[in-house]
Coordinates of C-alpha atoms and ligand atoms in Angstrom, one line a residue:
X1 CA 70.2 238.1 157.1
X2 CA 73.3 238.5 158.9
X3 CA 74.0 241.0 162.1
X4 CA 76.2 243.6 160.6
X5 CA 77.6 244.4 163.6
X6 CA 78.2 241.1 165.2
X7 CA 79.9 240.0 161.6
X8 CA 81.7 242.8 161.8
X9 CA 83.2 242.6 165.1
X10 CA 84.1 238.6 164.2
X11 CA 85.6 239.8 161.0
X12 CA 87.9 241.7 162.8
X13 CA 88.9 239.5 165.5
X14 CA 89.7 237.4 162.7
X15 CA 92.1 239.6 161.0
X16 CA 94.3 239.8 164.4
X17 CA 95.3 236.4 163.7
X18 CA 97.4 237.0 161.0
X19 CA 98.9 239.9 162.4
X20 CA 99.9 238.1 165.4
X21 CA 101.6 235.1 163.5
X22 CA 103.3 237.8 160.8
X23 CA 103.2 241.6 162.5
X24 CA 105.0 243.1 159.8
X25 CA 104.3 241.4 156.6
X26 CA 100.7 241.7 157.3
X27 CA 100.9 245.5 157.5
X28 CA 102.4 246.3 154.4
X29 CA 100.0 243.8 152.4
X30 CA 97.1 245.7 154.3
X31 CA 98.8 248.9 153.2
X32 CA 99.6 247.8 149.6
X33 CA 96.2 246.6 149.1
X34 CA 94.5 249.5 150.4
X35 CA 96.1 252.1 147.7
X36 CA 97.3 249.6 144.8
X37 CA 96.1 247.1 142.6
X38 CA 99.6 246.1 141.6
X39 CA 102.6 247.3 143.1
X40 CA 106.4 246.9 143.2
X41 CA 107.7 247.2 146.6
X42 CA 112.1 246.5 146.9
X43 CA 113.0 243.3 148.2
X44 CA 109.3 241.7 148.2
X45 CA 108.0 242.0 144.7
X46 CA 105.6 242.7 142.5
X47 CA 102.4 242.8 144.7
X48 CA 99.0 242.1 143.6
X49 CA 95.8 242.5 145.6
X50 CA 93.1 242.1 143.0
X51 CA 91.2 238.9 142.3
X52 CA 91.2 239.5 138.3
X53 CA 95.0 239.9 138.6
X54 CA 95.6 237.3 140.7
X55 CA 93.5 234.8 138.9
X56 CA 95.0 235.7 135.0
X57 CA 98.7 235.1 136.9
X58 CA 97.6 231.7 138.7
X59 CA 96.1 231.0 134.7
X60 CA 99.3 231.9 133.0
X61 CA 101.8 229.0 133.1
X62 CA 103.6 230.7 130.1
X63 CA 104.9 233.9 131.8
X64 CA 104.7 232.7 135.7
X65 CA 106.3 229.8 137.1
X66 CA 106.5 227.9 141.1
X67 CA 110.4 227.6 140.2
X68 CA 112.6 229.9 141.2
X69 CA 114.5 232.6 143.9
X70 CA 111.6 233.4 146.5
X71 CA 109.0 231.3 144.7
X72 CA 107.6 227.9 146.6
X73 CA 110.7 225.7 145.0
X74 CA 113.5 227.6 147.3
X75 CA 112.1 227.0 150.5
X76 CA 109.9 223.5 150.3
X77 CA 112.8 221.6 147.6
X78 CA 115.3 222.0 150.2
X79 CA 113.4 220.8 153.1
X80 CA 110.8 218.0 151.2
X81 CA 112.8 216.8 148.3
X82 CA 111.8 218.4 144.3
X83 CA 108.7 215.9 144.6
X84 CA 106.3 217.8 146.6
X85 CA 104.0 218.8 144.2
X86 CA 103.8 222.6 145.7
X87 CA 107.1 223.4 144.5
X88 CA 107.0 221.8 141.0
X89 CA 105.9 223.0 137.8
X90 CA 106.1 221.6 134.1
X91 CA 105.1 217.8 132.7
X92 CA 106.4 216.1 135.8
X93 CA 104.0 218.5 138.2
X94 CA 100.6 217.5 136.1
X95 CA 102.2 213.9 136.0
X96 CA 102.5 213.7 139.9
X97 CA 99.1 215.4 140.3
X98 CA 96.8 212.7 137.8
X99 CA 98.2 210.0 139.7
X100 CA 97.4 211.5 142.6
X101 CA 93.9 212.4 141.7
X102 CA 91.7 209.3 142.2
X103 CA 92.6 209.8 146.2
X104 CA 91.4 213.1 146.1
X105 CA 88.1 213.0 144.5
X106 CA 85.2 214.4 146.1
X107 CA 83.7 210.9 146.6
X108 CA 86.7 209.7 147.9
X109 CA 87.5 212.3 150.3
X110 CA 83.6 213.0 151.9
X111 CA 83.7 208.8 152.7
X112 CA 86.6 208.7 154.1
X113 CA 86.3 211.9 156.2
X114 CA 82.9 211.1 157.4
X115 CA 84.2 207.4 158.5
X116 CA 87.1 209.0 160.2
X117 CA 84.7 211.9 161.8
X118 CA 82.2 209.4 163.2
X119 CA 84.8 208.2 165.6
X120 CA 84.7 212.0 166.9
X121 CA 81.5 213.0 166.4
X122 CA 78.9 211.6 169.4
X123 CA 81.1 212.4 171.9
X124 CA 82.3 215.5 170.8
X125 CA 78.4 216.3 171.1
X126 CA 77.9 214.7 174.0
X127 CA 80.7 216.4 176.1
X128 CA 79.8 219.7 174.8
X129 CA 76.0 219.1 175.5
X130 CA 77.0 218.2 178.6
X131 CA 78.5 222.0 179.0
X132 CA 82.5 220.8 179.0
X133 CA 84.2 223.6 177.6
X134 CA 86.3 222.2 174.5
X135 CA 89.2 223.3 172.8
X136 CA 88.1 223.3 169.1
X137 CA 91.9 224.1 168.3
X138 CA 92.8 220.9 169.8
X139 CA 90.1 218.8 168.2
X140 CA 90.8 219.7 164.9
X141 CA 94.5 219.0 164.9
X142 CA 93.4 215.1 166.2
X143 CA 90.6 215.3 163.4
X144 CA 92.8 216.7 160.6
X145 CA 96.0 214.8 161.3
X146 CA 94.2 211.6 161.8
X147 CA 92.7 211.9 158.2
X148 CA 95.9 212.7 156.8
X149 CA 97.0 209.2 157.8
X150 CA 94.3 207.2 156.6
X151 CA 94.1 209.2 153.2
X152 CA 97.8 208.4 152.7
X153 CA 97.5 205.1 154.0
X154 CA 100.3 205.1 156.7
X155 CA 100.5 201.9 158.9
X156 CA 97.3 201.2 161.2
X157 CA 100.0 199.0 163.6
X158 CA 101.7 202.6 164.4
X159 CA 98.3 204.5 164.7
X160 CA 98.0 204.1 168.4
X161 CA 101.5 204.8 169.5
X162 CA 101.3 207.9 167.7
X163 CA 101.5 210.8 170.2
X164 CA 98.8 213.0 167.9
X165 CA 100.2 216.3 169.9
X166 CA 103.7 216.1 169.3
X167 CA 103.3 215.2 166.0
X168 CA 100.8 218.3 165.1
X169 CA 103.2 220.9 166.8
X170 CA 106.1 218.7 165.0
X171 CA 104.4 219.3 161.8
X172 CA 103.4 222.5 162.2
X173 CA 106.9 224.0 163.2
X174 CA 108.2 223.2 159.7
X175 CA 106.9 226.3 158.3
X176 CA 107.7 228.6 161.4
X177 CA 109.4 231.3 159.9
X178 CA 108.6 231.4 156.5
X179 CA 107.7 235.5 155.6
X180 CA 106.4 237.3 152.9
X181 CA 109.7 238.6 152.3
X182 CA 111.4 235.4 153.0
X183 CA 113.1 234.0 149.7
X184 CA 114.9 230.8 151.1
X185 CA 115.9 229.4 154.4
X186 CA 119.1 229.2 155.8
X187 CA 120.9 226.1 156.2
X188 CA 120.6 226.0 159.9
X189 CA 116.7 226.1 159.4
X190 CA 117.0 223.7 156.5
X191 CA 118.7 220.8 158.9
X192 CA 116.2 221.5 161.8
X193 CA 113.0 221.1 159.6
X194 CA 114.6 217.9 157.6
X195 CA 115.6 216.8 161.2
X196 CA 111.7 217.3 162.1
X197 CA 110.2 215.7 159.4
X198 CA 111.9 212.4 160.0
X199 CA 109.4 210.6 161.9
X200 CA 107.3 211.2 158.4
X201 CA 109.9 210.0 156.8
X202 CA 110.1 206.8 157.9
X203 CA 106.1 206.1 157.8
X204 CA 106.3 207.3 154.1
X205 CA 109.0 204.5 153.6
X206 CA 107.8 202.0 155.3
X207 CA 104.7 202.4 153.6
X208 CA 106.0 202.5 149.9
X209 CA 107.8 199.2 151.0
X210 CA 105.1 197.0 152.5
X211 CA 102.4 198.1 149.6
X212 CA 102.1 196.0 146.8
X213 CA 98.4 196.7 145.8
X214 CA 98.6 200.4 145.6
X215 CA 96.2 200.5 148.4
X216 CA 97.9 203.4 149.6
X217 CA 99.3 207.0 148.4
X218 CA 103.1 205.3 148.4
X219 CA 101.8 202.2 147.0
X220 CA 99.9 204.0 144.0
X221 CA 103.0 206.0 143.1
X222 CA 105.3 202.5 143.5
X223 CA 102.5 200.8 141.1
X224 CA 103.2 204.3 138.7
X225 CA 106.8 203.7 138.7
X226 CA 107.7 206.8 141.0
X227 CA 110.8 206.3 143.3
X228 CA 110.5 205.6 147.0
X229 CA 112.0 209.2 147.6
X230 CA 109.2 211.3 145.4
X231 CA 106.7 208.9 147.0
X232 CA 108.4 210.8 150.4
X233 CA 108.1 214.0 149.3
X234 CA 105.4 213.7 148.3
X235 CA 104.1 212.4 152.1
X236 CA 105.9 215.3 153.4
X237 CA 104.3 217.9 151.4
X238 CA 100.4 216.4 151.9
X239 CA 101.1 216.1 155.6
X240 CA 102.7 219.7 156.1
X241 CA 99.8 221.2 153.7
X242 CA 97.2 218.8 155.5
X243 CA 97.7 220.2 158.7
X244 CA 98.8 223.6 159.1
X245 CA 95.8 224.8 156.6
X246 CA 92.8 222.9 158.5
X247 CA 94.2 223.9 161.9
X248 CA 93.9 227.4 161.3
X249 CA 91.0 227.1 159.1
X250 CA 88.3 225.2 161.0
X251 CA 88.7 227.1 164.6
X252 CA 88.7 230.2 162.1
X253 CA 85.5 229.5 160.7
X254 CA 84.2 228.3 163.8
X255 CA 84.5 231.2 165.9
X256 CA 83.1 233.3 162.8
X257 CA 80.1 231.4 162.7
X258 CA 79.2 231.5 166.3
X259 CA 80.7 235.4 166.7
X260 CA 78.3 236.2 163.7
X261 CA 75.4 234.3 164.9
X262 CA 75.1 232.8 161.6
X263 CA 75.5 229.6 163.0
X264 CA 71.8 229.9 164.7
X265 CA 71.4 230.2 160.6
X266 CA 72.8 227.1 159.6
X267 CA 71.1 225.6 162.8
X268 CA 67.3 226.1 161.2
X269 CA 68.9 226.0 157.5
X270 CA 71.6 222.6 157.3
X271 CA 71.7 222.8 153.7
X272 CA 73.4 225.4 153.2
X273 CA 76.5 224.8 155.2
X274 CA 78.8 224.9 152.0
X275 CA 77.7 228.6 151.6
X276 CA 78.8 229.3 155.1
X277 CA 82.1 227.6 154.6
X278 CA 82.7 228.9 151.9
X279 CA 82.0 232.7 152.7
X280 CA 84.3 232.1 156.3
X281 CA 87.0 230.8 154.0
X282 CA 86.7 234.1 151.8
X283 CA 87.2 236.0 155.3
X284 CA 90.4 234.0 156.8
X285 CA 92.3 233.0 153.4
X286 CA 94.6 229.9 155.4
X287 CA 96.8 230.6 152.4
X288 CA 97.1 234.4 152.5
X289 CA 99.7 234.5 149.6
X290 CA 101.2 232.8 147.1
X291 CA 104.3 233.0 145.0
X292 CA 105.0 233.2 141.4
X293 CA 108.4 234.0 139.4
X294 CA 108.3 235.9 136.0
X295 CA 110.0 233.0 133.3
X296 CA 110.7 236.2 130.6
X297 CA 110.1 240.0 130.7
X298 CA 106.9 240.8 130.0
X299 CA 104.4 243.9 130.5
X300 CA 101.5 242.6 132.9
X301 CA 98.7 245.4 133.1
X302 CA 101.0 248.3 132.3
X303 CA 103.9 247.2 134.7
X304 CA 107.2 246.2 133.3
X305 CA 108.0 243.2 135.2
X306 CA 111.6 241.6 134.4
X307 CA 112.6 238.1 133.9
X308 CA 113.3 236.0 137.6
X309 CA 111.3 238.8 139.3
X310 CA 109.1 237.6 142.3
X311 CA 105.3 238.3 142.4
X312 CA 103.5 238.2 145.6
X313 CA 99.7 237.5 144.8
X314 CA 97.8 238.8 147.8
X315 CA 95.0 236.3 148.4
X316 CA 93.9 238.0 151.9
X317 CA 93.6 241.6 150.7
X318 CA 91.6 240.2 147.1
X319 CA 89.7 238.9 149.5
X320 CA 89.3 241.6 151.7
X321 CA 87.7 244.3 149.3
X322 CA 84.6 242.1 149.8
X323 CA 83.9 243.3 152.6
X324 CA 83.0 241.7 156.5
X325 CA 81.6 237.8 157.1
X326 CA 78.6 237.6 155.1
X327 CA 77.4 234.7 153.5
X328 CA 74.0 236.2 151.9
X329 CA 76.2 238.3 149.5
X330 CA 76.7 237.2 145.8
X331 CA 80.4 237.2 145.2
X332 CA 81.9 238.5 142.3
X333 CA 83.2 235.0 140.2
X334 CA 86.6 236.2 139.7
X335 CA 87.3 236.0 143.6
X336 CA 84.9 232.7 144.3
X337 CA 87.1 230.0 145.2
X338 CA 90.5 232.0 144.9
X339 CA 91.5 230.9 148.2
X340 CA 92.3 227.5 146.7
X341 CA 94.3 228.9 144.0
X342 CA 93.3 228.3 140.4
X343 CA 94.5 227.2 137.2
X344 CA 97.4 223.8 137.0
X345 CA 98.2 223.9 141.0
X346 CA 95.1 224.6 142.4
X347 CA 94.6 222.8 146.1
X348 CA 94.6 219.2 145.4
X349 CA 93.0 218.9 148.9
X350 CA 90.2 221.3 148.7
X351 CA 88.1 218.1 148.4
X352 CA 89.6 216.6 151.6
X353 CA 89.3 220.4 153.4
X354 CA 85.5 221.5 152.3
X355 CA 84.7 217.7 153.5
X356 CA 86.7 218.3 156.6
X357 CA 84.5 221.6 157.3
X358 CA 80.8 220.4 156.8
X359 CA 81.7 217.8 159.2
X360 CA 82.1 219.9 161.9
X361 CA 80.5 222.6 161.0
X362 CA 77.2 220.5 160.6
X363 CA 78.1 219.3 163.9
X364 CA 78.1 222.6 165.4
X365 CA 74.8 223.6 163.9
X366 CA 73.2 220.0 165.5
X367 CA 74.5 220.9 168.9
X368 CA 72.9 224.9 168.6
X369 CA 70.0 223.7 167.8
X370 CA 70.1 222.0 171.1
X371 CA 72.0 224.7 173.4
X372 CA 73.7 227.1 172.1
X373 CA 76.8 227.8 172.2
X374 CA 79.7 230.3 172.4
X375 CA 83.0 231.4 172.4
X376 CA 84.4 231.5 176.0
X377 CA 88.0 232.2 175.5
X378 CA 90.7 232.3 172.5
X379 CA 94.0 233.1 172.8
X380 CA 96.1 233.8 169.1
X381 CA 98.9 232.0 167.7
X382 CA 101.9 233.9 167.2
X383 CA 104.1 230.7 165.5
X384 CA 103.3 229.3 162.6
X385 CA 103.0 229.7 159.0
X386 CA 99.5 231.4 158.5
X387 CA 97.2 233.0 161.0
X388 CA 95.2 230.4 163.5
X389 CA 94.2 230.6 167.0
X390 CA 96.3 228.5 170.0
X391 CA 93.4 228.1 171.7
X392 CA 89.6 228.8 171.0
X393 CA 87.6 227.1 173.8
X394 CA 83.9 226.8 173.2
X395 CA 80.6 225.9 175.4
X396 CA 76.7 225.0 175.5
X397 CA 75.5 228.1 177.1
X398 CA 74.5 227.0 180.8
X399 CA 71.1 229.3 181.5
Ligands
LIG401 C1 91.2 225.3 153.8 C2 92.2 224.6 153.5 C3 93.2 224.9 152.4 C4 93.5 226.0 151.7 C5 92.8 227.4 151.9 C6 94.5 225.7 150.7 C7 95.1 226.6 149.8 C8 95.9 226.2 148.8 C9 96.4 227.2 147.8 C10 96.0 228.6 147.7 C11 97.1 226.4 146.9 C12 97.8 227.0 145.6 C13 99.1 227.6 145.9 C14 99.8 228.1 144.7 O1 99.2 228.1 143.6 O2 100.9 228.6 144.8 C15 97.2 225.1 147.4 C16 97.9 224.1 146.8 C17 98.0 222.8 147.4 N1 97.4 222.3 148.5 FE1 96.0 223.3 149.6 N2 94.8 224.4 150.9 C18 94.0 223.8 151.8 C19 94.0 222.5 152.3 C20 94.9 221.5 151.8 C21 94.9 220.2 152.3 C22 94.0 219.6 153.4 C23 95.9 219.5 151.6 C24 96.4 218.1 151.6 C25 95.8 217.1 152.1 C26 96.4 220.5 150.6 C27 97.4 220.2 149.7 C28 97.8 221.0 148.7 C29 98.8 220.7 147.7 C30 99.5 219.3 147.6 C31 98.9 221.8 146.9 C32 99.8 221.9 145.6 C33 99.0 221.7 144.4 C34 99.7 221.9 143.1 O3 100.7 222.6 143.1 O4 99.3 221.3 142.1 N3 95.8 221.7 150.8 N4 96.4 225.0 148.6

């Protein structure tokens, strides 16, 4: 059973997160989502914060499309090129994401992972069994943005002149800005994050060039007959996605887990690790909306919603109406899993992610066991794209 009050406390210093990163926007979904199921608000959209809703519009490629003012095309197309997968829609989407497939299956993904994990794993335990106080903020971005690069395949030769710091915070500045009632980017912010993403750029054409065996992401796409500039995009897009959503995911569910206790849980009971993950996903939602344009009028649970209009499907507050952390609650099956999306663009990378936390996650429950540990200080994020901590240091309890 879990402590009601301890999950309840961790719930809520969760939730500060995303009010930290966006003040406003997070107010008026809490407020929308707290009186409506569906509601029009001027300038936003059409706001939905119900997992049934949100699920028959993520379904529905006939009435709701990616394309569009407000919807993911206008801000990632300028800024990654049209191949990014996130802001497509149509053949050439489900084209891009088969070929993309075989690099994202589950075997595929918990291998590599774990190979790239090892490297991390016996002296992460050692150092905090040892008592060091470690950033788990800081450890994640190496982790995540390390397996980014050998998932894609990006030159091994350039792996160790790689300054893993500036290239997380590079990353992760690309999406600085972008609001809930955001619909494109000016041009000024369009030239800074192109300029940005240049160092990607050129590992993304260097490594369509050199591939001839489609041993790599580029190379795979080169073999398919897709140009070197979709193969970039497409680069972009993975690495952008890659990062921002692990980095604020993984310290999330971390501090949850030892906030809640639960992870003196998962200490005595391993196995069930996915439930955990899955439950602390449910509570912090990396992806707390998504976008969707109507292609023709239509009438969508007794609302008249008009041709081009935006909807704003409110992921955090679907999720919310489940109440505090609690992984020994059955979940109703229209929200399971919603915080991947659903239907044609569902995360590709939800393998690479759910490998990504039982790694450390089963590390954290190893070192418990052992000495236990706790949060010793966190500080919030306020840039970004989604809600994440700048800072969550934890330790092995000394007495
Ligand atoms: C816990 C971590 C993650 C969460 C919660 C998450 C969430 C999401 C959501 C909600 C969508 C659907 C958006 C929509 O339909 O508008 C999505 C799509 C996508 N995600 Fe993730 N994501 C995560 C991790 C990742 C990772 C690690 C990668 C890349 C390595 C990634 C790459 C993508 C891509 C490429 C798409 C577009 C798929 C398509 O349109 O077909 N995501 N993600």
């Amino acid at each position: 059973m879990i402590d009601t009050e301890l999950a309840h406390k961790a719930t809520e210093e969760d939730a500060i997160l995303l009010k930290a990163v966006h003040p406003t926007g997070s107010k008026l979904l809490r407020y929308v989502g707290s009186k409506w199921r569906l509601k029009r608000i001027p300038v936003v959209g059409v706001i939905l914060s119900d997992a049934a809703l949100i699920r028959e519009v993520f379904m529905d490629k006939e009435n709701f499309t990616k394309i569009g003012k407000g919807a993911s095309s206008a801000l990632w197309t300028p800024v990654i090129g049209e191949y990014g997968l996130v802001n497509m829609d149509g053949e050439e989407h489900l084209m891009l994401k088969r070929s993309l497939a075989s690099s994202f299956s589950n075997k595929v993904c918990n291998e590599l992972v774990h190979r790239v994990f090892s490297t991390y794993h016996s002296e992460l335990k050692e150092r905090l069994l040892s008592g060091e106080p470690v950033d788990i903020v800081q450890e994640v971005a190496h982790f995540a943005y390390r397996t980014l690069w050998e998932l894609i395949g990006l030159p091994q030769n350039r792996l160790s002149q790689e300054n893993f710091d500036i290239a997380v915070t590079t990353l992760r500045s690309v999406t600085e800005g972008i609001t809930v009632t955001k619909k494109n980017l000016s041009a000024r912010q369009i030239e800074q994050a192109k300029a940005r993403l240049l160092f990607v750029e050129e590992l993304a054409r260097e490594t369509y060039q050199n591939d001839n065996d489609a041993v790599t992401i580029p190379g795979l796409m080169k073999q398919e007959g897709f140009s070197e500039e979709a193969a970039i995009s497409v680069v972009k897009s993975l690495m952008i996605t890659g990062t921002e959503t692990i980095i604020s995911a993984l310290p999330r569910m971390t501090a949850l887990f030892i906030k809640s206790d639960y992870i003196s849980y998962l200490s005595e009971h391993p196995e069930h690790v996915k439930t955990g993950i899955d439950e602390a996903l449910r509570v912090i939602v990396p992806t707390p909306v998504a976008a969707r344009i109507a292609t023709k009028d239509i009438v969508f649970h007794g609302a008249k919603i008009r041709k081009g209009e935006r909807l704003i499907l409110s992921t955090v507050e679907a999720s919310r109406r489940y109440g505090d952390f609690n992984p020994f609650q059955e979940l109703d099956k229209n929200i399971r899993g919603l915080w991947f999306g659903a239907g044609v663009h569902m995360c590709l990378g939800l393998p690479l992610a759910i490998a990504e936390a039982k790694e450390l996650a089963t590390l954290l429950a190893e070192v418990h066991k052992e000495k236990p540990l706790e949060v010793i200080e966190q500080t919030s994020n306020d840039k970004g794209h989604t809600g994440s901590f700048k800072k969550l240091i934890i330790q092995c309890r000394t007495s």
